[in-house]
């Protein structure tokens, strides 16, 4: 947090000081109103608040900038109700919904966040996008942009040289969207985002992601729901799938950083879920983090940039209902710890307000070059000035971790123009997003969002070295084009430069508005290669051009402020109709980290006219004159156990620069590394490997060469449960489950996931579960080589009593003893499972059904066995409902799962939802006796099936309710209820031996 520290005067009169401060504020506000803000000597503007502090200081008064920042801000702009990315209900406000008047500032909790280490992603269960959670996330109300007119600035109204644009490499394929592996979009816009790495390309569009081979476009993994990544983490990162994703690649360490936000969580409202790959393989294992970004407010539009001392993120802070824009905020996550999977911290600071308006649409610098910034250099943040289109806001952000972490901002202004693109239709009904024209059959009401008032992702950074150091950053923003009918937008692009100083304001080296004709160009993304060449990708549309993907660029030798002739990346084949006017939200131009010449661009297009039917394209381009950087080399080797000589899978070999690879099933690792000399280490704590030989060898990687380094690991075995087989055919009732009054044999399989063979294993099975007796609890296990699975040589035997509560989980301890020690493996066995499912017969909801005056809100989270808080009502209007009654007849609580299947695509019908209640349902009190609910939006219209779970006490009745969410009838639905017990008792005690 930024703090302004000043020694107060020993003597003061509070009322005089307050009155004097208010007088200063009045004078200053008057000056601001007339634009009398002085300039400094460095061709950048001093910040208004800083000048105000200087004035106050000169008069002997100390003003607290935090208190000044709490002054009320103008209300957010954009008339009409904000539209959802997934259409539906607004987020419910917190009990203390903040406004600009009572906003409490950044959330700085220095407690480190623990990481969860996952198995390789390719081995984890994949959540299909069609079955992912669909939450109703409303877009916050956007702040009003400045109303002044930009003056000056270079404009390019001619196409530019053909040879100045990058050339396609021939590598191009469809990404996540219509056309990929049966993917069907369920939300809008796609938030198109992707990144190229050493061998792969990762694309994450809104709520689904996929991994591709970067040279062939072959699909390696996915598409999968985004929260697939975070299932091992649990909590809100696992249950929410809220999107706004960012894919980054840490070129200094060869790691992937994949992230999406969570909003509307309880009790802490906003989270950032971050996955850092353990190796350069995006389908490998990850370190997972759940950072609370604000406990009370909505942190929107997060954008991550890689920097040596942290992963920096920009965010827009709204109150929880999204009705008030509170602050522009910068976050820094502790990169060094996250690369190692250690507990990591975050730091936060709010950017300054100008004329009491928070900053909006800013971006952090994102490293593209193999040459890092000068040691200790502060990161860059650049964005539009909130009150003037003739200034850009700049911040240099420096963090200190250590024992007393802090974040410091040096803020100033850049004298450079930007602008607000025209919104051609501009209606309240379209939330003023009906801006970019499309050809017929689209109508003006269908026109699409122009994403105004923000720099478009990314703010790409390169360090070219030299003396003095020459650093470049490139960015872009959509502005108004020349006069036309209808009006159109154009793209203004910038190259900023800096010379290695941590506090200076970057200067504008070149900037221009690319506006070669009357078509609308917007949604840009820009990057620079190793030879100073620039590539700019964007969307283009007009009354005669369907929304399409284009690219242009410039050679470093071209005249300043110019771009070349544009080229079409992908022609739009359809226009968007009735899709909520949303388009893109962002696109991504990224640079191959290996050759430093090849650009990869991804953006949205449509294959057919319609809504929620977007496709995306990924294509690579390069300038023929760009000479590839020295090829990376390969480090490879085999890792074996000592003394068994068995190969070990899953061992991670890490270099001193952070690059890493993991061994495969054959014990072999292989990964690409920039040329250089490093130390290497091998480790696998999960296998109980305690040391490696050699412990830290020096390896030299040559360009295009292969270096081999083998390792031998020493450690112990690691015996883990691998399943339990129940055999009740001989002395039980033969139904394959444990019941009361039954004799059952158990075979407990173990796997040696360790670093050494396991030998001489003896086992004892015990339990303290009431009504269960272990009648035969001793057995040996065969020797278990590494990765082998073995079962007890003699079956264990248990006896349940006649009074055993059917459905109770039996908790066993399996104590294992072997020559070099002992361990206890917990074993949990379900009982009385497998009862027949019960059904909800086919039906519809019509005006002849029972009615209720409200219904539950849909938070996008189908309840689980642990239940969830009742989402409450607040949606008045007549709804139709039916009820279905069931009973948990067992002597123990049981988790039941309700699956509702509903027809989709039926004209004239509305959504339905389902909920469960204990004993009885009171439609006048929706939370009375509440157990769980379906949660999702679109059931019975666009979603065909949903399952939710809840736990019912022993010997209790429960009611399943199906109701309409609106006043219309429903399509046909049916359902099943599973989780019932098979309470058939056994034949009696175990036979005597």
CSV table of N, CA and C in Angstrom, one decimal, residues 726 728 732-742 744 800 804-808 830-838 887-896 977-986:
chain,number,residue,atom,x,y,z
A,726,UNK,N,-14.7,-55.3,-2.0
A,726,UNK,CA,-15.6,-55.9,-1.1
A,726,UNK,C,-16.1,-57.2,-1.6
A,728,UNK,N,-18.7,-60.1,-0.4
A,728,UNK,CA,-19.7,-60.6,0.5
A,728,UNK,C,-20.4,-61.8,-0.1
A,732,UNK,N,-21.9,-63.3,3.1
A,732,UNK,CA,-22.8,-62.2,3.2
A,732,UNK,C,-24.0,-62.4,2.3
A,733,UNK,N,-24.7,-61.2,2.0
A,733,UNK,CA,-25.9,-61.3,1.2
A,733,UNK,C,-25.6,-61.3,-0.3
A,734,UNK,N,-24.3,-61.1,-0.7
A,734,UNK,CA,-24.0,-61.1,-2.1
A,734,UNK,C,-24.3,-59.9,-3.0
A,735,UNK,N,-24.7,-58.8,-2.4
A,735,UNK,CA,-25.0,-57.6,-3.2
A,735,UNK,C,-23.8,-56.7,-3.4
A,736,UNK,N,-22.7,-57.0,-2.9
A,736,UNK,CA,-21.5,-56.3,-3.3
A,736,UNK,C,-21.2,-55.0,-2.4
A,737,UNK,N,-22.1,-54.8,-1.4
A,737,UNK,CA,-21.9,-53.7,-0.5
A,737,UNK,C,-22.0,-54.2,0.9
A,738,UNK,N,-21.5,-53.4,1.9
A,738,UNK,CA,-21.5,-53.7,3.3
A,738,UNK,C,-22.9,-53.3,3.9
A,739,UNK,N,-23.6,-54.3,4.5
A,739,UNK,CA,-24.9,-54.0,5.1
A,739,UNK,C,-24.8,-54.4,6.6
A,740,UNK,N,-25.9,-54.2,7.3
A,740,UNK,CA,-25.9,-54.6,8.7
A,740,UNK,C,-26.0,-56.1,8.8
A,741,UNK,N,-25.5,-56.6,9.9
A,741,UNK,CA,-25.6,-58.1,10.2
A,741,UNK,C,-25.0,-58.9,9.1
A,742,UNK,N,-23.8,-58.5,8.7
A,742,UNK,CA,-23.1,-59.2,7.5
A,742,UNK,C,-21.6,-59.4,7.8
A,744,UNK,N,-18.1,-59.7,5.9
A,744,UNK,CA,-17.5,-59.3,4.6
A,744,UNK,C,-16.0,-59.4,4.6
A,800,UNK,N,-20.4,-56.8,10.7
A,800,UNK,CA,-21.3,-55.7,11.2
A,800,UNK,C,-22.4,-56.3,12.1
A,804,UNK,N,-26.1,-52.1,13.3
A,804,UNK,CA,-25.3,-51.2,12.6
A,804,UNK,C,-26.1,-50.2,11.8
A,805,UNK,N,-25.8,-48.9,11.9
A,805,UNK,CA,-26.6,-47.9,11.2
A,805,UNK,C,-26.2,-47.9,9.7
A,806,UNK,N,-27.1,-48.4,8.9
A,806,UNK,CA,-26.8,-48.6,7.5
A,806,UNK,C,-26.6,-47.2,6.9
A,807,UNK,N,-25.5,-47.0,6.1
A,807,UNK,CA,-25.1,-45.8,5.5
A,807,UNK,C,-24.0,-45.1,6.2
A,808,UNK,N,-23.6,-45.6,7.4
A,808,UNK,CA,-22.5,-45.0,8.1
A,808,UNK,C,-21.2,-45.4,7.4
A,830,UNK,N,-17.6,-47.0,2.2
A,830,UNK,CA,-19.0,-46.7,2.2
A,830,UNK,C,-19.8,-47.9,2.5
A,831,UNK,N,-21.0,-47.8,3.1
A,831,UNK,CA,-21.9,-48.9,3.4
A,831,UNK,C,-23.3,-48.7,2.8
A,832,UNK,N,-23.9,-49.8,2.5
A,832,UNK,CA,-25.3,-49.8,2.0
A,832,UNK,C,-25.6,-49.0,0.8
A,833,UNK,N,-24.5,-48.8,0.0
A,833,UNK,CA,-24.7,-48.0,-1.2
A,833,UNK,C,-25.4,-48.8,-2.3
A,834,UNK,N,-25.8,-48.1,-3.4
A,834,UNK,CA,-26.3,-48.8,-4.5
A,834,UNK,C,-27.8,-49.0,-4.6
A,835,UNK,N,-28.5,-48.3,-3.7
A,835,UNK,CA,-30.0,-48.3,-3.8
A,835,UNK,C,-30.5,-47.8,-5.2
A,836,UNK,N,-31.6,-48.3,-5.6
A,836,UNK,CA,-32.1,-48.0,-6.9
A,836,UNK,C,-32.5,-46.5,-7.0
A,837,UNK,N,-32.2,-45.9,-8.1
A,837,UNK,CA,-32.5,-44.5,-8.4
A,837,UNK,C,-34.1,-44.4,-8.4
A,838,UNK,N,-34.6,-43.2,-8.0
A,838,UNK,CA,-36.0,-42.9,-8.2
A,838,UNK,C,-36.1,-41.8,-9.2
A,887,UNK,N,-37.8,-40.0,0.4
A,887,UNK,CA,-37.5,-40.3,1.8
A,887,UNK,C,-36.1,-40.9,1.9
A,888,UNK,N,-35.3,-40.5,2.9
A,888,UNK,CA,-34.1,-41.2,3.2
A,888,UNK,C,-34.4,-42.1,4.4
A,889,UNK,N,-34.6,-43.4,4.1
A,889,UNK,CA,-35.1,-44.3,5.1
A,889,UNK,C,-33.9,-45.0,5.9
A,890,UNK,N,-32.7,-44.6,5.6
A,890,UNK,CA,-31.6,-45.2,6.2
A,890,UNK,C,-31.4,-44.6,7.6
A,891,UNK,N,-30.6,-45.3,8.4
A,891,UNK,CA,-30.3,-44.9,9.8
A,891,UNK,C,-29.1,-43.9,9.8
A,892,UNK,N,-28.7,-43.4,8.7
A,892,UNK,CA,-27.5,-42.4,8.7
A,892,UNK,C,-27.9,-41.4,7.6
A,893,UNK,N,-27.3,-40.2,7.8
A,893,UNK,CA,-27.4,-39.1,6.8
A,893,UNK,C,-26.9,-39.6,5.4
A,894,UNK,N,-27.5,-39.1,4.4
A,894,UNK,CA,-27.2,-39.5,3.0
A,894,UNK,C,-27.1,-38.3,2.1
A,895,UNK,N,-26.1,-38.4,1.2
A,895,UNK,CA,-26.0,-37.3,0.1
A,895,UNK,C,-26.8,-37.8,-1.1
A,896,UNK,N,-27.8,-37.0,-1.5
A,896,UNK,CA,-28.6,-37.3,-2.7
A,896,UNK,C,-28.2,-36.4,-3.8
A,977,UNK,N,-33.3,-39.1,-9.1
A,977,UNK,CA,-32.8,-38.9,-7.8
A,977,UNK,C,-32.0,-40.1,-7.3
A,978,UNK,N,-30.7,-39.9,-7.1
A,978,UNK,CA,-29.8,-41.0,-6.8
A,978,UNK,C,-29.2,-40.8,-5.4
A,979,UNK,N,-28.7,-41.9,-4.8
A,979,UNK,CA,-28.1,-41.8,-3.5
A,979,UNK,C,-28.8,-42.6,-2.4
A,980,UNK,N,-29.8,-43.3,-2.9
A,980,UNK,CA,-30.6,-44.1,-1.9
A,980,UNK,C,-29.8,-45.3,-1.5
A,981,UNK,N,-30.1,-45.8,-0.3
A,981,UNK,CA,-29.4,-46.9,0.3
A,981,UNK,C,-30.0,-48.3,-0.1
A,982,UNK,N,-29.2,-49.3,-0.2
A,982,UNK,CA,-29.7,-50.7,-0.2
A,982,UNK,C,-29.5,-51.2,1.2
A,983,UNK,N,-30.6,-51.3,1.9
A,983,UNK,CA,-30.5,-51.7,3.3
A,983,UNK,C,-30.8,-53.2,3.6
A,984,UNK,N,-30.6,-54.0,2.5
A,984,UNK,CA,-30.9,-55.4,2.7
A,984,UNK,C,-29.9,-56.0,3.7
A,985,UNK,N,-30.3,-56.5,4.8
A,985,UNK,CA,-29.4,-57.0,5.9
A,985,UNK,C,-28.7,-58.3,5.4
A,986,UNK,N,-27.6,-58.5,6.1
A,986,UNK,CA,-26.8,-59.8,5.8
A,986,UNK,C,-27.4,-61.0,6.5
